mmCIF file of C-alpha atoms and ligand atoms in Angstrom:
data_model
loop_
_atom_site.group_PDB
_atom_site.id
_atom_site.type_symbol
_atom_site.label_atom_id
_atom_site.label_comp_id
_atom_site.label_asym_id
_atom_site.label_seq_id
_atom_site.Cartn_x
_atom_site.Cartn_y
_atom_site.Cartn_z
ATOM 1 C CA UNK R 932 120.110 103.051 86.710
ATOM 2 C CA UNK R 933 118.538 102.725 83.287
ATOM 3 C CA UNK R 934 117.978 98.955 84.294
ATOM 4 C CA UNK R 935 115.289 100.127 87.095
ATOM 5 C CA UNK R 936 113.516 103.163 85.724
ATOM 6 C CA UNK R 937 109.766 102.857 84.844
ATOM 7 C CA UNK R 938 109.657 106.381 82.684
ATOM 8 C CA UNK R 939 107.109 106.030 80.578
ATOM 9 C CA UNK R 940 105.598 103.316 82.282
ATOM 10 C CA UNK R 941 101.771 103.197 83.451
ATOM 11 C CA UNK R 942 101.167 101.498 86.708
ATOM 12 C CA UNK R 943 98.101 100.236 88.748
ATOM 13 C CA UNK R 944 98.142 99.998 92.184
ATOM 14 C CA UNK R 945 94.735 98.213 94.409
ATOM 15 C CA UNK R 946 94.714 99.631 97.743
ATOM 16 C CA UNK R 947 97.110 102.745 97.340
ATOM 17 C CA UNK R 948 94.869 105.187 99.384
ATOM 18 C CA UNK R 949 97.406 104.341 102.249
ATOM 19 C CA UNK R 950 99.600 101.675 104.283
ATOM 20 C CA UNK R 951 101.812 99.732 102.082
ATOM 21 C CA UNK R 952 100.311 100.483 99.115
ATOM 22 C CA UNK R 953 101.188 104.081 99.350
ATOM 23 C CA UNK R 954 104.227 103.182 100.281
ATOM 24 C CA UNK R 955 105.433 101.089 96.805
ATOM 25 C CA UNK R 956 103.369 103.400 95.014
ATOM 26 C CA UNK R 957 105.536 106.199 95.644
ATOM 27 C CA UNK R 958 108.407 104.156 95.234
ATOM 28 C CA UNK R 959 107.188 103.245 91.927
ATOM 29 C CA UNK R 960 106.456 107.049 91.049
ATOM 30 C CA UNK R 961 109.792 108.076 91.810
ATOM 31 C CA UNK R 962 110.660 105.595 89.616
ATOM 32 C CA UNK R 963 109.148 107.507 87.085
ATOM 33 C CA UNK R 964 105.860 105.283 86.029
ATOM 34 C CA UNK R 965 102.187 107.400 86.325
ATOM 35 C CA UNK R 966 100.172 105.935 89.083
ATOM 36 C CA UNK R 967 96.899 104.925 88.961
ATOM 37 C CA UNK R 968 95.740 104.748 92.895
ATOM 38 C CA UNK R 969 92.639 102.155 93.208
ATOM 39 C CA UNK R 970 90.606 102.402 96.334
ATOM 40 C CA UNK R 971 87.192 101.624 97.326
ATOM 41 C CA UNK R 972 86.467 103.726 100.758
ATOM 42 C CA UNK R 973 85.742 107.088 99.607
ATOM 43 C CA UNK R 974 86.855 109.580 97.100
ATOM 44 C CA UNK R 975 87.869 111.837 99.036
ATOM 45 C CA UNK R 976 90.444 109.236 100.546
ATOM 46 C CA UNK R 977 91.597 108.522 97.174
ATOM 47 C CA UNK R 978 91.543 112.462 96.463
ATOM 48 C CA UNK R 979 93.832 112.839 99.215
ATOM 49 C CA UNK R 980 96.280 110.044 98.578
ATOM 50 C CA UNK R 981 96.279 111.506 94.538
ATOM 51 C CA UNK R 982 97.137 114.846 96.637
ATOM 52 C CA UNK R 983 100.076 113.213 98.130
ATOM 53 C CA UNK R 984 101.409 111.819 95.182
ATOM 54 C CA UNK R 985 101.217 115.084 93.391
ATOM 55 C CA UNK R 986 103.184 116.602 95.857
ATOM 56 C CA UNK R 987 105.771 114.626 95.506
ATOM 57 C CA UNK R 988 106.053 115.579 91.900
ATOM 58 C CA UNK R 989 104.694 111.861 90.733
ATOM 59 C CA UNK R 990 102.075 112.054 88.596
ATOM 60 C CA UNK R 991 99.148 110.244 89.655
ATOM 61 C CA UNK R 992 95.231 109.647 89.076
ATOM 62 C CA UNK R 993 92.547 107.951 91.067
ATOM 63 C CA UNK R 994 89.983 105.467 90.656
ATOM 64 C CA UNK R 995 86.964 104.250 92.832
ATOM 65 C CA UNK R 996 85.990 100.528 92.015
ATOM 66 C CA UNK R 997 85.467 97.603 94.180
ATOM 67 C CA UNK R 998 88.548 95.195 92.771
ATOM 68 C CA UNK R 999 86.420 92.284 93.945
ATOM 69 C CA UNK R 1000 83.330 93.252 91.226
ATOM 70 C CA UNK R 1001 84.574 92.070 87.786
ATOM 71 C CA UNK R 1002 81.772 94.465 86.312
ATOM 72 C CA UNK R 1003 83.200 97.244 87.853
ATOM 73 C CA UNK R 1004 86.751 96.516 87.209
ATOM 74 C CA UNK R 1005 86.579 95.882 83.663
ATOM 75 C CA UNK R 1006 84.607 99.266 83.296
ATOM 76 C CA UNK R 1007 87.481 100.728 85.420
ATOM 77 C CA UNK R 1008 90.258 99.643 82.818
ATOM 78 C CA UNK R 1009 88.380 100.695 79.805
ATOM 79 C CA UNK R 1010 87.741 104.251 81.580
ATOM 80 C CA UNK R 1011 91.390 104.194 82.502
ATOM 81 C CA UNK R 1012 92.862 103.325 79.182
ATOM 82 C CA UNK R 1013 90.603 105.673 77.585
ATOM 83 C CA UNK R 1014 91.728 108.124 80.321
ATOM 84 C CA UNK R 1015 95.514 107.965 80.412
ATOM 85 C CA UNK R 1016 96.679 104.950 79.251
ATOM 86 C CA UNK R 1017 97.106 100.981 79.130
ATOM 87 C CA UNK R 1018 98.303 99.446 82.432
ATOM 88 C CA UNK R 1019 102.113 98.348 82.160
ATOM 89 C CA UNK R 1020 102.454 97.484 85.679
ATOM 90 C CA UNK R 1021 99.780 95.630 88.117
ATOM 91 C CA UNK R 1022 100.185 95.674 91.693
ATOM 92 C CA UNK R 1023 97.664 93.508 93.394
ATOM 93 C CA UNK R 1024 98.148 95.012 97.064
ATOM 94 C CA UNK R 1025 94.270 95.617 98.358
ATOM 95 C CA UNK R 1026 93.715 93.081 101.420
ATOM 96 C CA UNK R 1027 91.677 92.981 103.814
ATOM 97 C CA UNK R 1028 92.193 90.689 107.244
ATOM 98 C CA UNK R 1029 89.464 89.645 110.005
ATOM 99 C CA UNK R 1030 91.647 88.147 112.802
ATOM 100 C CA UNK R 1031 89.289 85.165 114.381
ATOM 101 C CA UNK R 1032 89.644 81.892 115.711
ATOM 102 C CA UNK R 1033 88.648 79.651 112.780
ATOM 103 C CA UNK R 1034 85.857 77.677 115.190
ATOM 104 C CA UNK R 1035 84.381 80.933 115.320
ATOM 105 C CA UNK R 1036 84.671 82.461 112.315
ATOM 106 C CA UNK R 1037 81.526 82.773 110.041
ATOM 107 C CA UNK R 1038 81.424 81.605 106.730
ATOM 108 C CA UNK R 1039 80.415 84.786 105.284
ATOM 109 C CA UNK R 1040 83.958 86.095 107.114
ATOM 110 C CA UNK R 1041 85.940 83.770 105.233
ATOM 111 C CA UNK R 1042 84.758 83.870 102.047
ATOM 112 C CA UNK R 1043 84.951 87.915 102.171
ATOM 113 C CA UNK R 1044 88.660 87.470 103.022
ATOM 114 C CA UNK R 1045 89.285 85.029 100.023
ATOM 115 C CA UNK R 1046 87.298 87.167 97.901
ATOM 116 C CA UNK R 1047 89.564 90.331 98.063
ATOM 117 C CA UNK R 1048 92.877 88.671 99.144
ATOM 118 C CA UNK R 1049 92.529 85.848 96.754
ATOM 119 C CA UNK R 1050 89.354 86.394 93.727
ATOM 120 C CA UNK R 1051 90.435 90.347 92.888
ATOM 121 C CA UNK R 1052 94.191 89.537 92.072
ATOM 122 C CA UNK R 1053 92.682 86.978 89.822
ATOM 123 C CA UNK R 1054 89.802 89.366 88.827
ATOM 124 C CA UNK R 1055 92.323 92.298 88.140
ATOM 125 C CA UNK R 1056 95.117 90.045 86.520
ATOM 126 C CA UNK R 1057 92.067 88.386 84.028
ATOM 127 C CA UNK R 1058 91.662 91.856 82.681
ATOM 128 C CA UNK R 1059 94.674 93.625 82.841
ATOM 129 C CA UNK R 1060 96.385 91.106 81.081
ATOM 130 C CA UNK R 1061 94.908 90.481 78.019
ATOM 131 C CA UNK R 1062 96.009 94.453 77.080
ATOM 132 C CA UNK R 1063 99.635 92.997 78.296
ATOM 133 C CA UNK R 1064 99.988 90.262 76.355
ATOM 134 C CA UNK R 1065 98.617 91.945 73.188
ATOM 135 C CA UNK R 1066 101.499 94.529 73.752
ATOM 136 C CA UNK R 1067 103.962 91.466 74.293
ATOM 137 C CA UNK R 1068 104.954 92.809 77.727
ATOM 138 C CA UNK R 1069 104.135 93.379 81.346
ATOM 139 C CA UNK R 1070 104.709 93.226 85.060
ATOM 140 C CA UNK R 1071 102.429 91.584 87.724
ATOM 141 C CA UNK R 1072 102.875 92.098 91.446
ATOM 142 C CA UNK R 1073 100.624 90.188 93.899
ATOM 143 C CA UNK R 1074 101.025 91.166 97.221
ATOM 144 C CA UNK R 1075 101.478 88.249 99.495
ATOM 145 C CA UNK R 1076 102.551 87.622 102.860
ATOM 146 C CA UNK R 1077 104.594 85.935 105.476
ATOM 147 C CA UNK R 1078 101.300 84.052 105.621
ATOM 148 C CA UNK R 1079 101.746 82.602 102.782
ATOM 149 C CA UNK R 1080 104.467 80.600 103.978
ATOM 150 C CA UNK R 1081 103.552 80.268 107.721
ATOM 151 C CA UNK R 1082 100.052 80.043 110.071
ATOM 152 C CA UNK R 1083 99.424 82.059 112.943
ATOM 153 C CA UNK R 1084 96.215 81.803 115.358
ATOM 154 C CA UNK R 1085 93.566 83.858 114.404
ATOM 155 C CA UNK R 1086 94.617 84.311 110.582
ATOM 156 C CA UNK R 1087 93.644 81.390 108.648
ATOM 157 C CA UNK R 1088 90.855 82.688 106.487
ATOM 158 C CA UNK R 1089 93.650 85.781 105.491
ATOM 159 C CA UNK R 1090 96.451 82.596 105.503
ATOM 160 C CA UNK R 1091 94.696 80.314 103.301
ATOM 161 C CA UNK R 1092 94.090 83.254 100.961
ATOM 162 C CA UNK R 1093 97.272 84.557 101.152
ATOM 163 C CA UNK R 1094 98.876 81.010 100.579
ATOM 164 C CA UNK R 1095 96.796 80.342 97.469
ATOM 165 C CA UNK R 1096 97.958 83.543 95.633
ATOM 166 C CA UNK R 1097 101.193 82.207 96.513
ATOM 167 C CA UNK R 1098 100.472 79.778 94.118
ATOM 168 C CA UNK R 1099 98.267 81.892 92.006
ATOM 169 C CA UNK R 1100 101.280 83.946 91.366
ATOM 170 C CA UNK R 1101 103.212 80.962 89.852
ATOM 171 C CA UNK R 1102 100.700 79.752 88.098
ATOM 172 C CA UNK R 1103 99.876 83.449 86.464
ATOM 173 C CA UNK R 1104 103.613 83.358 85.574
ATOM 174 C CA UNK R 1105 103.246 79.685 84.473
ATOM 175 C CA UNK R 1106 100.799 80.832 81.535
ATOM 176 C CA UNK R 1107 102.104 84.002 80.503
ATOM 177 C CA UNK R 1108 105.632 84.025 80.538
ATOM 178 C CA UNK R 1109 105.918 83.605 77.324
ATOM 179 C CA UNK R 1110 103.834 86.549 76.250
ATOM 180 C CA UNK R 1111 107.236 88.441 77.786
ATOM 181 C CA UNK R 1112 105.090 89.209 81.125
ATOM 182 C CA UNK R 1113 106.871 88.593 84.306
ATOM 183 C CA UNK R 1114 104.583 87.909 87.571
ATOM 184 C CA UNK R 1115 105.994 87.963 90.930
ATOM 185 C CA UNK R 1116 105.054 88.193 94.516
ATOM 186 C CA UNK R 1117 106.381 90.579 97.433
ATOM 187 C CA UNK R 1118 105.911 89.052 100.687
ATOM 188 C CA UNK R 1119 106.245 91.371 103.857
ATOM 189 C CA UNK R 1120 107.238 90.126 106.992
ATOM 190 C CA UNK R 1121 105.656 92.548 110.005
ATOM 191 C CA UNK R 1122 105.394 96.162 108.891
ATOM 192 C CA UNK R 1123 104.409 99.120 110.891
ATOM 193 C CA UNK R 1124 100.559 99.908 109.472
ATOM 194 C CA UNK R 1125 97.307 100.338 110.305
ATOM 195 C CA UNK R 1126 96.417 96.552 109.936
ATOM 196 C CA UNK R 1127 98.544 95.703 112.576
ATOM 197 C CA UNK R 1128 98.173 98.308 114.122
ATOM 198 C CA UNK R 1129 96.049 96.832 116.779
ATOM 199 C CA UNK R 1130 98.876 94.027 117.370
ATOM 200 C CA UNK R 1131 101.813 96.339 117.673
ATOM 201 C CA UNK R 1132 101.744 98.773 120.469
ATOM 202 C CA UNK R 1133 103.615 98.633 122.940
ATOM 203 C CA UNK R 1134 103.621 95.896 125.772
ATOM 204 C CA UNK R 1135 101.089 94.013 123.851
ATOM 205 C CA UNK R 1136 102.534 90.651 123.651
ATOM 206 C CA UNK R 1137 102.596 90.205 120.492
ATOM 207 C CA UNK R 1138 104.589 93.204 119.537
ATOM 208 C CA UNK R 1139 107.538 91.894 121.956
ATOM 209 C CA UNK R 1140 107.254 88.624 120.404
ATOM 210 C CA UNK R 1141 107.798 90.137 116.525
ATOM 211 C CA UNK R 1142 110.254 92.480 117.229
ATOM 212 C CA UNK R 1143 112.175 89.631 119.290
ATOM 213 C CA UNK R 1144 111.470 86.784 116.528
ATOM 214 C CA UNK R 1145 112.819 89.403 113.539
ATOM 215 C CA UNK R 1146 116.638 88.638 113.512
ATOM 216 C CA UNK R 1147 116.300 92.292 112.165
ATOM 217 C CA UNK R 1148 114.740 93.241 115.673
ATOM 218 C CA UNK R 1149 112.143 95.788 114.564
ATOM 219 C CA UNK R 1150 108.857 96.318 112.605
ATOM 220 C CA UNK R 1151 109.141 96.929 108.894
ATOM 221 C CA UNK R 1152 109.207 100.573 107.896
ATOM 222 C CA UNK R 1153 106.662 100.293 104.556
ATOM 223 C CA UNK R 1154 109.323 102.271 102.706
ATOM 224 C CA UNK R 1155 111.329 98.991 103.012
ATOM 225 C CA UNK R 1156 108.924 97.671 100.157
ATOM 226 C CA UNK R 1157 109.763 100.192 97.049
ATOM 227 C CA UNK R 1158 113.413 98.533 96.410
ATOM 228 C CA UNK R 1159 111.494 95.445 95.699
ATOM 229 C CA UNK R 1160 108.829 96.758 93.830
ATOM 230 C CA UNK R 1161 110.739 98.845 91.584
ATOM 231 C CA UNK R 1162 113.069 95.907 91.069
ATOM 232 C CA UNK R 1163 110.010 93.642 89.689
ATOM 233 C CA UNK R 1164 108.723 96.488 87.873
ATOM 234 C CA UNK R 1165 111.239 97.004 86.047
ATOM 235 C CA UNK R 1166 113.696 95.681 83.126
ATOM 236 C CA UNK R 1167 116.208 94.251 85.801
ATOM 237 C CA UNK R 1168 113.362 91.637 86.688
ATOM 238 C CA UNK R 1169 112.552 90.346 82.816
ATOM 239 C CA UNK R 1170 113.802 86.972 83.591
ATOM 240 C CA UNK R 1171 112.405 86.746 87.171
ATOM 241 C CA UNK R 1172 109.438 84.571 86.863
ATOM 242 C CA UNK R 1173 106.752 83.169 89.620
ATOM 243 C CA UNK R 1174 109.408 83.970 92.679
ATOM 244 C CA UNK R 1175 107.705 85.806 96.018
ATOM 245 C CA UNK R 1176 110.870 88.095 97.716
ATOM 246 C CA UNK R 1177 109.867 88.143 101.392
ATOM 247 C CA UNK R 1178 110.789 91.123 103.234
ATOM 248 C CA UNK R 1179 110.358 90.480 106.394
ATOM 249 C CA UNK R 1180 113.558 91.350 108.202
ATOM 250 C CA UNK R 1181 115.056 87.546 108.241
ATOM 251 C CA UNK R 1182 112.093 86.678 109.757
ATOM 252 C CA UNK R 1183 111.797 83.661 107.456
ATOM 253 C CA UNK R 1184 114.982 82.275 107.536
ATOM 254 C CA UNK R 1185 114.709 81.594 111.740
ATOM 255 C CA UNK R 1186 113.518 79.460 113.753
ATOM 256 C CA UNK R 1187 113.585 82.246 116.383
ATOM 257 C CA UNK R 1188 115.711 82.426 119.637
ATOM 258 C CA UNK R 1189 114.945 81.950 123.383
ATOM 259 C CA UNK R 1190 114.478 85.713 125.005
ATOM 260 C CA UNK R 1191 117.282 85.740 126.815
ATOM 261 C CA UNK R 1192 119.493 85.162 124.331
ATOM 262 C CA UNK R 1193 120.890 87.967 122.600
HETATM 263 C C1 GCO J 2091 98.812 89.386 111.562
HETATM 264 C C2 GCO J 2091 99.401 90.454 110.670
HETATM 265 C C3 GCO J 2091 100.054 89.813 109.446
HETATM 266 C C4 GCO J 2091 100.736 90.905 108.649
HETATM 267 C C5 GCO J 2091 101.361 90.463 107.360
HETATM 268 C C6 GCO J 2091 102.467 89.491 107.586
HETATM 269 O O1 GCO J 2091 97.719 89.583 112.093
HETATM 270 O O2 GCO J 2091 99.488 88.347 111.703
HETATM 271 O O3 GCO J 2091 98.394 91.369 110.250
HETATM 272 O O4 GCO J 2091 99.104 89.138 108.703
HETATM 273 O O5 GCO J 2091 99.793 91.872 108.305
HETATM 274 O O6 GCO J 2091 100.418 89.933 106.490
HETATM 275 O O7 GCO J 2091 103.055 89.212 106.321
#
């Protein structure tokens, strides 16, 4: 188990206040790295997630910065490294989704979805790098999505955002692979959270449909995540370069079945 334990290791989570951030953050805890929990709603939020972590006998710290500001981020990092440490691992998870039809959808909409789905990996990558490759090692984790590989009505500012860190994720491990840093993607399939939240109780349509178009048959549990992430934040992913791992329940792999078939 050597192979997959981050002792010693210093990670940086965006977005682990809750959801599935929380949820590979603790895996990534019990792992044994430090966290460092980003958020940008409130301190007390983070307070409380830094709470949880404690609890569970991870240790953890919390930061308030807006990912999306470079000013604030690099000021972040320095106060972090200063604090506790240099980042080992980065896990670019904060997201944000506004589910419109694109004919109605306002500019100002989209861009907002691009800038913290799509700009802050970038922003917090940029940074958190440079520290990685002067060290000569390093894990990256952008959060994707099913949407990076498939459309759905309503999503496409959070798709086309989604799709280009796809390909922001390859390109990240394009240039820095050889500095011995290994970036990688995780792309859930349909998880039980509060972003969909809205879409998944029961009788709404669209719940039926997921749970009947996941050959697994159910919503993802966000504990389903930390395999993965501890996997490619660890030494048993140093030749795994520029690859998303969707889990997503076999969603992918379908084309789906007719409902009455079993
Ligand atoms: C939606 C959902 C999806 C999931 C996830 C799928 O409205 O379709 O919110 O976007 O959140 O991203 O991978």
């Amino acid at each position: 188990m050597e192979l997959f334990s981050l002792t010693g290791k210093t990670a940086l989570i965006t977005g682990g206040t809750h959801g599935l951030g929380m949820a590979i953050a603790t895996g990534i805890g019990k792992a044994g790295a430090t966290l460092i929990i980003n958020g940008n709603s409130s301190q007390e939020k983070i307070d409380k997630a830094v709470a949880f972590y404690n609890e569970q006998d991870i240790k953890a710290y919390g930061y308030k910065f807006d990912v999306s500001s470079e000013k604030e981020v690099v000021a972040a990092l320095n106060q972090i490294e200063s604090d506790i440490a240099p980042i080992d691992i980065l896990v670019n998870n904060a997201g944000i989704i506004k589910r419109t039809p694109m004919v109605d959808m306002e500019v100002a909409d989209f861009e907002q979805v691009l800038k913290i789905d799509l700009v802050a990996p970038f922003i917090m990558a940029k940074h958190v790098v440079k520290g990685m490759i002067t060290r000569g090692e390093g894990k990256i984790i952008n959060m994707c999505s099913m949407m990076s590989e498939l459309g759905r009505n309503t999503v496409g500012a959070y798709a086309a955002a989604k799709g280009g860190l796809k390909m922001l994720t390859k390109n990240m491990a394009t240039e820095w692979a050889k500095h011995n840093i290994q970036v990688n993607g995780i792309g859930p399939g349909y998880f039980a959270t509060s972003q969909t939240a809205p879409i998944r109780v029961d009788g709404h349509p669209f719940n039926d449909f997921i749970v009947g178009r996941t050959p697994a048959g159910r919503w993802g549990d966000p504990d389903d995540l930390q395999g993965t992430a501890i996997f490619l934040s660890s030494k048993a992913s140093n030749f795994v370069n520029g690859q998303i791992v969707y889990v997503d329940g076999g969603i992918l792999a379908t084309i789906g079945k007719p409902a009455n078939e079993d």
